[in-house]
Short mmCIF file of C-alpha atoms and ligand atoms in Angstrom, two decimals:
data_model
loop_
_atom_site.label_atom_id
_atom_site.label_comp_id
_atom_site.label_asym_id
_atom_site.label_seq_id
_atom_site.Cartn_x
_atom_site.Cartn_y
_atom_site.Cartn_z
CA UNK A 1 -9.37 3.72 25.30
CA UNK A 2 -5.86 4.98 25.71
CA UNK A 3 -5.26 7.08 28.85
CA UNK A 4 -2.99 9.80 28.80
CA UNK A 5 -2.63 10.18 32.44
CA UNK A 6 -0.06 7.17 32.30
CA UNK A 7 1.58 7.90 29.06
CA UNK A 8 4.05 5.31 30.68
CA UNK A 9 1.40 2.39 30.20
CA UNK A 10 0.58 2.79 26.64
CA UNK A 11 2.16 0.39 24.27
CA UNK A 12 3.06 1.66 20.73
CA UNK A 13 3.99 -1.05 18.02
CA UNK A 14 6.43 -0.31 15.05
CA UNK A 15 5.61 -2.37 12.18
CA UNK A 16 8.45 -2.79 9.42
CA UNK A 17 7.82 -4.78 6.56
CA UNK A 18 11.25 -6.07 5.04
CA UNK A 19 12.17 -7.84 2.00
CA UNK A 20 15.72 -8.71 1.35
CA UNK A 21 16.64 -6.24 3.73
CA UNK A 22 19.41 -8.27 5.71
CA UNK A 23 22.09 -5.54 4.87
CA UNK A 24 20.58 -2.57 6.64
CA UNK A 25 17.85 -3.93 9.08
CA UNK A 26 20.23 -4.04 12.11
CA UNK A 27 21.16 -0.53 11.57
CA UNK A 28 17.67 0.57 10.91
CA UNK A 29 16.53 -1.37 14.03
CA UNK A 30 18.99 0.34 16.06
CA UNK A 31 18.13 3.88 14.70
CA UNK A 32 14.28 3.18 15.65
CA UNK A 33 14.86 1.96 18.92
CA UNK A 34 17.22 4.81 19.95
CA UNK A 35 14.38 7.34 19.12
CA UNK A 36 11.77 4.78 20.82
CA UNK A 37 14.03 4.53 23.84
CA UNK A 38 14.31 8.37 24.06
CA UNK A 39 10.41 9.00 23.60
CA UNK A 40 9.99 7.04 26.91
CA UNK A 41 6.85 4.95 25.65
CA UNK A 42 6.68 1.20 26.08
CA UNK A 43 7.20 -0.16 22.76
CA UNK A 44 7.43 -3.28 20.30
CA UNK A 45 9.28 -3.85 17.18
CA UNK A 46 7.64 -6.21 14.83
CA UNK A 47 9.55 -6.93 11.66
CA UNK A 48 7.51 -8.61 8.94
CA UNK A 49 9.89 -10.41 6.70
CA UNK A 50 8.13 -10.79 3.36
CA UNK A 51 9.69 -13.79 2.05
CA UNK A 52 13.19 -12.80 1.88
CA UNK A 53 15.93 -14.97 0.39
CA UNK A 54 19.02 -13.17 2.06
CA UNK A 55 18.37 -14.06 5.96
CA UNK A 56 16.71 -10.92 6.75
CA UNK A 57 14.37 -13.08 9.19
CA UNK A 58 17.64 -14.93 10.81
CA UNK A 59 19.26 -11.54 11.03
CA UNK A 60 16.33 -10.21 13.06
CA UNK A 61 16.00 -13.26 15.12
CA UNK A 62 19.67 -13.07 15.95
CA UNK A 63 19.21 -9.62 17.00
CA UNK A 64 16.22 -10.68 19.28
CA UNK A 65 18.16 -12.90 21.29
CA UNK A 66 19.48 -9.98 23.33
CA UNK A 67 16.80 -7.64 22.29
CA UNK A 68 13.37 -8.53 23.96
CA UNK A 69 11.44 -5.70 22.37
CA UNK A 70 12.04 -7.19 18.97
CA UNK A 71 9.86 -9.52 17.30
CA UNK A 72 9.71 -11.06 13.93
CA UNK A 73 7.67 -13.01 11.56
CA UNK A 74 8.52 -14.79 8.25
CA UNK A 75 5.71 -14.87 5.42
CA UNK A 76 6.05 -18.19 3.63
CA UNK A 77 6.79 -16.25 0.49
CA UNK A 78 6.94 -12.83 -1.19
CA UNK A 79 3.45 -11.76 -0.54
CA UNK A 80 4.19 -8.11 -1.23
CA UNK A 81 4.34 -5.11 1.13
CA UNK A 82 0.44 -4.68 1.40
CA UNK A 83 0.21 -8.09 2.91
CA UNK A 84 3.11 -7.63 5.02
CA UNK A 85 1.71 -4.42 6.61
CA UNK A 86 -1.48 -6.30 7.18
CA UNK A 87 0.29 -9.11 8.88
CA UNK A 88 2.09 -6.53 11.22
CA UNK A 89 -1.01 -4.82 11.92
CA UNK A 90 -2.56 -7.85 12.88
CA UNK A 91 0.47 -9.09 14.89
CA UNK A 92 0.54 -5.62 16.55
CA UNK A 93 -0.69 -5.55 20.30
CA UNK A 94 -0.06 -1.64 20.82
CA UNK A 95 -2.41 1.16 21.75
CA UNK A 96 -1.16 2.56 18.53
CA UNK A 97 0.91 1.24 15.74
CA UNK A 98 3.56 3.07 13.61
CA UNK A 99 4.21 1.44 10.06
CA UNK A 100 7.62 2.29 8.24
CA UNK A 101 10.02 1.15 6.15
CA UNK A 102 13.09 -0.92 6.61
CA UNK A 103 15.33 1.05 4.89
CA UNK A 104 15.28 4.34 6.92
CA UNK A 105 13.58 6.18 4.25
CA UNK A 106 10.94 6.88 6.75
CA UNK A 107 13.09 8.91 9.12
CA UNK A 108 12.62 7.60 12.77
CA UNK A 109 13.28 11.10 13.93
CA UNK A 110 9.63 12.02 12.84
CA UNK A 111 8.46 9.23 15.45
CA UNK A 112 8.39 11.76 18.45
CA UNK A 113 6.21 14.12 16.40
CA UNK A 114 3.73 11.48 15.45
CA UNK A 115 3.27 10.19 19.05
CA UNK A 116 2.85 13.91 19.93
CA UNK A 117 -0.13 14.52 17.46
CA UNK A 118 -1.56 10.97 18.86
CA UNK A 119 -1.39 12.45 22.24
CA UNK A 120 -3.12 15.51 20.94
CA UNK A 121 -5.87 13.17 20.01
CA UNK A 122 -5.49 12.40 16.38
CA UNK A 123 -6.32 8.87 15.30
CA UNK A 124 -4.34 8.74 12.43
CA UNK A 125 -0.85 10.54 11.59
CA UNK A 126 -0.07 10.35 8.04
CA UNK A 127 3.71 10.84 6.82
CA UNK A 128 3.76 13.24 4.11
CA UNK A 129 6.40 13.02 1.36
CA UNK A 130 7.84 16.60 0.82
CA UNK A 131 9.74 15.67 -2.37
CA UNK A 132 11.84 12.54 -3.56
CA UNK A 133 15.10 14.33 -4.74
CA UNK A 134 16.94 11.69 -3.58
CA UNK A 135 15.55 9.25 -6.05
CA UNK A 136 16.86 9.33 -9.57
CA UNK A 137 14.65 10.76 -12.61
CA UNK A 138 12.91 7.58 -13.55
CA UNK A 139 12.06 6.69 -10.26
CA UNK A 140 10.74 10.02 -9.50
CA UNK A 141 8.97 10.23 -12.90
CA UNK A 142 7.29 6.97 -12.34
CA UNK A 143 6.03 7.95 -8.60
CA UNK A 144 4.41 11.01 -9.96
CA UNK A 145 2.77 9.50 -12.80
CA UNK A 146 1.55 6.56 -10.45
CA UNK A 147 0.23 9.36 -8.02
CA UNK A 148 -1.36 11.50 -10.80
CA UNK A 149 -3.20 8.71 -12.11
CA UNK A 150 -4.42 7.60 -8.98
CA UNK A 151 -5.43 10.94 -7.58
CA UNK A 152 -7.19 11.73 -10.76
CA UNK A 153 -9.05 8.64 -11.28
CA UNK A 154 -9.44 7.53 -7.76
CA UNK A 155 -10.76 10.50 -6.16
CA UNK A 156 -8.28 9.94 -3.28
CA UNK A 157 -5.33 12.28 -2.71
CA UNK A 158 -2.47 9.84 -2.79
CA UNK A 159 -0.06 12.69 -4.18
CA UNK A 160 2.78 12.71 -1.52
CA UNK A 161 1.19 9.91 0.46
CA UNK A 162 3.44 7.07 2.30
CA UNK A 163 3.22 4.07 4.22
CA UNK A 164 4.61 6.06 7.11
CA UNK A 165 1.81 6.29 9.49
CA UNK A 166 0.67 6.16 13.06
CA UNK A 167 -2.75 4.68 13.63
CA UNK A 168 -4.39 4.66 16.93
CA UNK A 169 -5.88 1.14 18.04
CA UNK A 170 -9.36 2.14 17.18
CA UNK A 171 -8.18 2.70 13.47
CA UNK A 172 -6.05 -0.47 13.35
CA UNK A 173 -9.16 -2.38 14.66
CA UNK A 174 -11.26 -1.14 11.66
CA UNK A 175 -8.82 -2.14 9.33
CA UNK A 176 -8.24 -5.73 10.43
CA UNK A 177 -11.63 -6.59 11.62
CA UNK A 178 -14.28 -4.94 10.18
CA UNK A 179 -12.78 -4.61 6.33
CA UNK A 180 -13.23 -8.09 4.73
CA UNK A 181 -11.03 -7.10 1.61
CA UNK A 182 -8.20 -9.50 0.89
CA UNK A 183 -5.94 -7.27 -1.36
CA UNK A 184 -5.54 -3.95 0.29
CA UNK A 185 -4.21 -0.62 -0.39
CA UNK A 186 -2.93 0.62 2.87
CA UNK A 187 -2.52 4.13 2.21
CA UNK A 188 -5.95 4.51 0.64
CA UNK A 189 -7.77 2.75 3.55
CA UNK A 190 -5.93 4.64 6.48
CA UNK A 191 -7.55 7.69 4.94
CA UNK A 192 -10.83 6.18 4.05
CA UNK A 193 -11.62 5.11 7.58
CA UNK A 194 -11.92 8.90 8.65
CA UNK A 195 -11.75 9.69 12.40
CA UNK A 196 -9.55 12.80 13.39
CA UNK A 197 -6.64 12.39 10.88
CA UNK A 198 -3.37 14.83 10.29
CA UNK A 199 -0.41 14.78 8.39
CA UNK A 200 3.35 15.60 9.11
CA UNK A 201 5.63 16.25 6.28
CA UNK A 202 9.18 14.82 5.86
CA UNK A 203 11.83 14.53 3.07
CA UNK A 204 12.71 11.27 1.58
CA UNK A 205 16.41 10.48 2.19
CA UNK A 206 18.42 7.92 -0.29
CA UNK A 207 17.95 4.48 0.70
CA UNK A 208 20.63 3.34 3.39
CA UNK A 209 21.15 -0.02 2.21
CA UNK A 210 20.34 -2.30 -0.96
CA UNK A 211 18.11 -1.30 -3.70
CA UNK A 212 14.63 -0.63 -4.01
CA UNK A 213 12.30 -3.63 -3.99
CA UNK A 214 9.45 -2.88 -6.32
CA UNK A 215 9.62 -4.08 -9.60
CA UNK A 216 7.82 -2.26 -12.62
CA UNK A 217 5.29 -5.34 -12.66
CA UNK A 218 4.52 -4.94 -8.70
CA UNK A 219 4.28 -1.36 -9.20
CA UNK A 220 1.33 -1.87 -11.99
CA UNK A 221 -0.15 -4.59 -9.72
CA UNK A 222 -0.32 -1.74 -6.86
CA UNK A 223 -1.66 0.81 -8.97
CA UNK A 224 -4.39 -1.61 -10.31
CA UNK A 225 -5.15 -2.78 -6.94
CA UNK A 226 -5.41 0.96 -5.57
CA UNK A 227 -7.54 1.72 -8.49
CA UNK A 228 -10.02 -1.07 -8.84
CA UNK A 229 -10.33 -1.12 -4.86
CA UNK A 230 -11.34 2.45 -4.25
CA UNK A 231 -13.21 3.35 -7.35
CA UNK A 232 -15.47 2.56 -10.34
CA UNK A 233 -14.57 5.50 -12.29
CA UNK A 234 -12.48 3.68 -14.78
CA UNK A 235 -15.63 1.55 -15.63
CA UNK A 236 -17.02 4.97 -16.78
CA UNK A 237 -14.18 5.45 -19.51
CA UNK A 238 -15.89 2.48 -21.21
CA UNK A 239 -19.28 4.60 -21.49
CA UNK A 240 -16.91 7.44 -22.56
CA UNK A 241 -15.27 5.42 -25.25
CA UNK A 242 -18.87 4.22 -26.35
CA UNK A 243 -19.87 8.01 -26.83
CA UNK A 244 -16.82 8.91 -28.41
CA UNK A 245 -17.38 5.93 -31.17
CA UNK A 246 -21.14 7.18 -31.40
CA UNK A 247 -19.85 10.69 -32.30
CA UNK A 248 -17.23 9.49 -34.70
CA UNK A 249 -19.74 6.91 -36.42
CA UNK A 250 -22.24 9.90 -36.60
CA UNK A 251 -19.79 12.14 -38.58
CA UNK A 252 -18.68 8.96 -40.90
CA UNK A 253 -22.41 8.29 -41.36
CA UNK A 254 -23.13 11.85 -42.44
CA UNK A 255 -20.18 11.88 -44.92
CA UNK A 256 -21.20 8.82 -46.36
CA UNK A 257 -24.95 10.13 -46.84
CA UNK A 258 -23.65 13.30 -48.41
CA UNK A 259 -21.77 11.54 -50.93
CA UNK A 260 -24.33 9.18 -51.88
CA UNK A 261 -26.75 12.28 -52.36
CA UNK A 262 -24.03 13.92 -54.47
CA UNK A 263 -23.93 10.62 -56.34
CA UNK A 264 -20.22 10.17 -55.85
CA UNK A 265 -18.51 6.85 -54.67
CA UNK A 266 -17.60 6.53 -51.08
CA UNK A 267 -14.00 6.22 -50.13
CA UNK A 268 -14.76 2.85 -48.59
CA UNK A 269 -11.65 1.12 -47.88
CA UNK A 270 -9.64 3.29 -45.78
CA UNK A 271 -12.74 4.18 -43.81
CA UNK A 272 -13.45 0.87 -42.94
CA UNK A 273 -9.97 0.13 -41.92
CA UNK A 274 -9.87 3.09 -39.67
CA UNK A 275 -13.32 2.22 -38.27
CA UNK A 276 -12.40 -1.24 -37.49
CA UNK A 277 -9.13 -0.38 -35.85
CA UNK A 278 -10.29 2.23 -33.93
CA UNK A 279 -13.59 0.17 -32.83
CA UNK A 280 -11.15 -2.62 -32.24
CA UNK A 281 -9.06 -0.84 -29.61
CA UNK A 282 -12.10 0.61 -27.69
CA UNK A 283 -13.53 -2.66 -27.32
CA UNK A 284 -10.23 -4.10 -26.21
CA UNK A 285 -9.62 -1.21 -23.87
CA UNK A 286 -13.16 -1.48 -22.61
CA UNK A 287 -12.85 -5.31 -21.75
CA UNK A 288 -9.62 -4.91 -20.05
CA UNK A 289 -11.00 -2.47 -17.74
CA UNK A 290 -14.37 -4.70 -17.03
CA UNK A 291 -11.70 -7.61 -16.97
CA UNK A 292 -9.67 -5.76 -13.86
CA UNK A 293 -12.81 -5.61 -11.95
CA UNK A 294 -14.00 -9.10 -12.64
CA UNK A 295 -10.43 -10.45 -11.69
CA UNK A 296 -10.66 -8.32 -8.41
CA UNK A 297 -14.00 -9.95 -7.56
CA UNK A 298 -12.57 -13.27 -8.62
CA UNK A 299 -9.79 -12.80 -6.30
CA UNK A 300 -11.95 -11.72 -3.38
CA UNK A 301 -14.57 -14.53 -3.82
CA UNK A 302 -11.49 -17.17 -3.67
CA UNK A 303 -10.99 -15.80 -0.27
CA UNK A 304 -7.54 -17.09 0.38
CA UNK A 305 -5.53 -15.49 3.07
CA UNK A 306 -3.59 -12.53 2.16
CA UNK A 307 -0.47 -14.09 3.60
CA UNK A 308 0.64 -17.22 5.12
CA UNK A 309 3.01 -17.38 8.33
CA UNK A 310 6.00 -19.91 8.45
CA UNK A 311 7.82 -18.43 11.78
CA UNK A 312 7.36 -16.03 14.52
CA UNK A 313 9.95 -15.02 16.95
CA UNK A 314 9.61 -13.11 20.32
CA UNK A 315 5.62 -13.19 20.30
CA UNK A 316 4.08 -14.18 23.80
CA UNK A 317 1.77 -16.58 21.98
CA UNK A 318 4.57 -18.62 20.43
CA UNK A 319 5.83 -20.18 23.66
CA UNK A 320 2.25 -21.02 24.22
CA UNK A 321 1.59 -22.46 20.66
CA UNK A 322 5.21 -24.15 20.00
CA UNK A 323 5.17 -26.51 17.12
CA UNK A 324 2.09 -24.61 15.50
CA UNK A 325 4.19 -23.04 13.04
CA UNK A 326 1.78 -22.78 10.16
CA UNK A 327 -0.90 -20.84 10.37
CA UNK A 328 -3.22 -18.65 7.79
CA UNK A 329 -3.13 -15.07 8.31
CA UNK A 330 -6.35 -13.74 9.87
CA UNK A 331 -6.47 -16.32 12.71
CA UNK A 332 -3.17 -14.93 14.18
CA UNK A 333 -3.93 -12.50 17.03
N1 LIG B 1 8.61 -4.49 0.75
C1 LIG B 1 8.35 -5.54 1.28
N2 LIG B 1 7.72 -6.54 0.44
C2 LIG B 1 7.83 -6.10 -1.12
C3 LIG B 1 8.62 -4.92 -1.56
C4 LIG B 1 9.06 -4.17 -0.50
O1 LIG B 1 7.92 -5.75 2.60
O2 LIG B 1 7.38 -7.31 -2.04
C5 LIG B 1 9.25 -3.38 2.06
C6 LIG B 1 10.93 -3.21 1.68
O3 LIG B 1 11.94 -4.16 2.42
C7 LIG B 1 10.73 -1.84 2.82
C8 LIG B 1 9.46 -1.24 2.19
O4 LIG B 1 8.54 -2.36 1.91
O5 LIG B 1 10.96 -1.92 4.01
C9 LIG B 1 9.43 -0.06 0.85
O6 LIG B 1 10.20 -0.80 0.03
P1 LIG B 1 10.99 0.19 -1.16
O7 LIG B 1 11.98 0.78 -0.42
O8 LIG B 1 11.63 -1.06 -2.17
O9 LIG B 1 10.36 0.95 -1.82
P2 LIG B 1 10.02 2.42 -1.72
O10 LIG B 1 10.92 3.09 -1.04
O11 LIG B 1 10.51 2.67 -3.29
O12 LIG B 1 8.73 2.77 -1.72
MG1 LIG B 2 12.48 2.68 0.10
#
């Protein structure tokens, strides 16, 4: 347990996932360290290079030569931000872990406030996005559609949520040790664990360097993971579709019977076409929804590690295990 009588003794880990951030990572590290140095706590910075192609890891390693607080690890390919975050959490040795982006969109200036909340006894401090004025219309629309869908269906409030968080060691241990899930939705899990939680609002400023790293496909993948891992509500949509079909069928049946009693010919062809098309699409949608859950189960059952590490720099264990360069995610602590 953390003892606040000696705040000097606690260690705080800052975990920064980075994918092709070579351009801005040096500046970001500098800014973050300036704040951390001022705060007076002992800290380590862990940059998790998520399979960058632009020399992000090399940049971090070069900076690390004269900067003992800086540690880096490189994943063997782009596993995605969720995996990179997990890798960072697993490598972190701090009494608290702060997760933040490498593009300074999560203002380092908020860290002292987070630390103060932690000191008050909060186990999770969420950074809450106030607005996204800096992003363009399309990005904003995408983010709000994504959030709306998740909060309506997922039953978790993800509106304005971000990956800028402080987690106490207790929570980090729950997430890395007690949750066997391979595909995670960090934002949701940090809320799910419970404990004392609080949030601090911040404004999202424009990216300092480079471009956003999310492709549309990656965003959909994240949405699907978030939904499927947090709720079975979409499965209920299948039942609702069934009920809608039933109601529709009853109306058509009544109409058909009525025409038959009156001795009129039923307008058969178009009815059949419409019925077939509606039924067909309902069945396809239902299969898709069920399929998502089966896919999720399949992914989990395969039990592959969520990420692989090819290189690490600056960690104590590395000197001990020099040469042991290739290791599966969960084994690293
Ligand atoms: N990121 C990552 N792996 C990816 C995509 C992004 O580690 O596959 C990192 C990226 O380098 C950045 C953070 O996740 O530090 C947020 O990414 P980005 O700024 O592109 O997203 P947004 O600000 O739109 O949430
Ligand atoms: Mg960003």
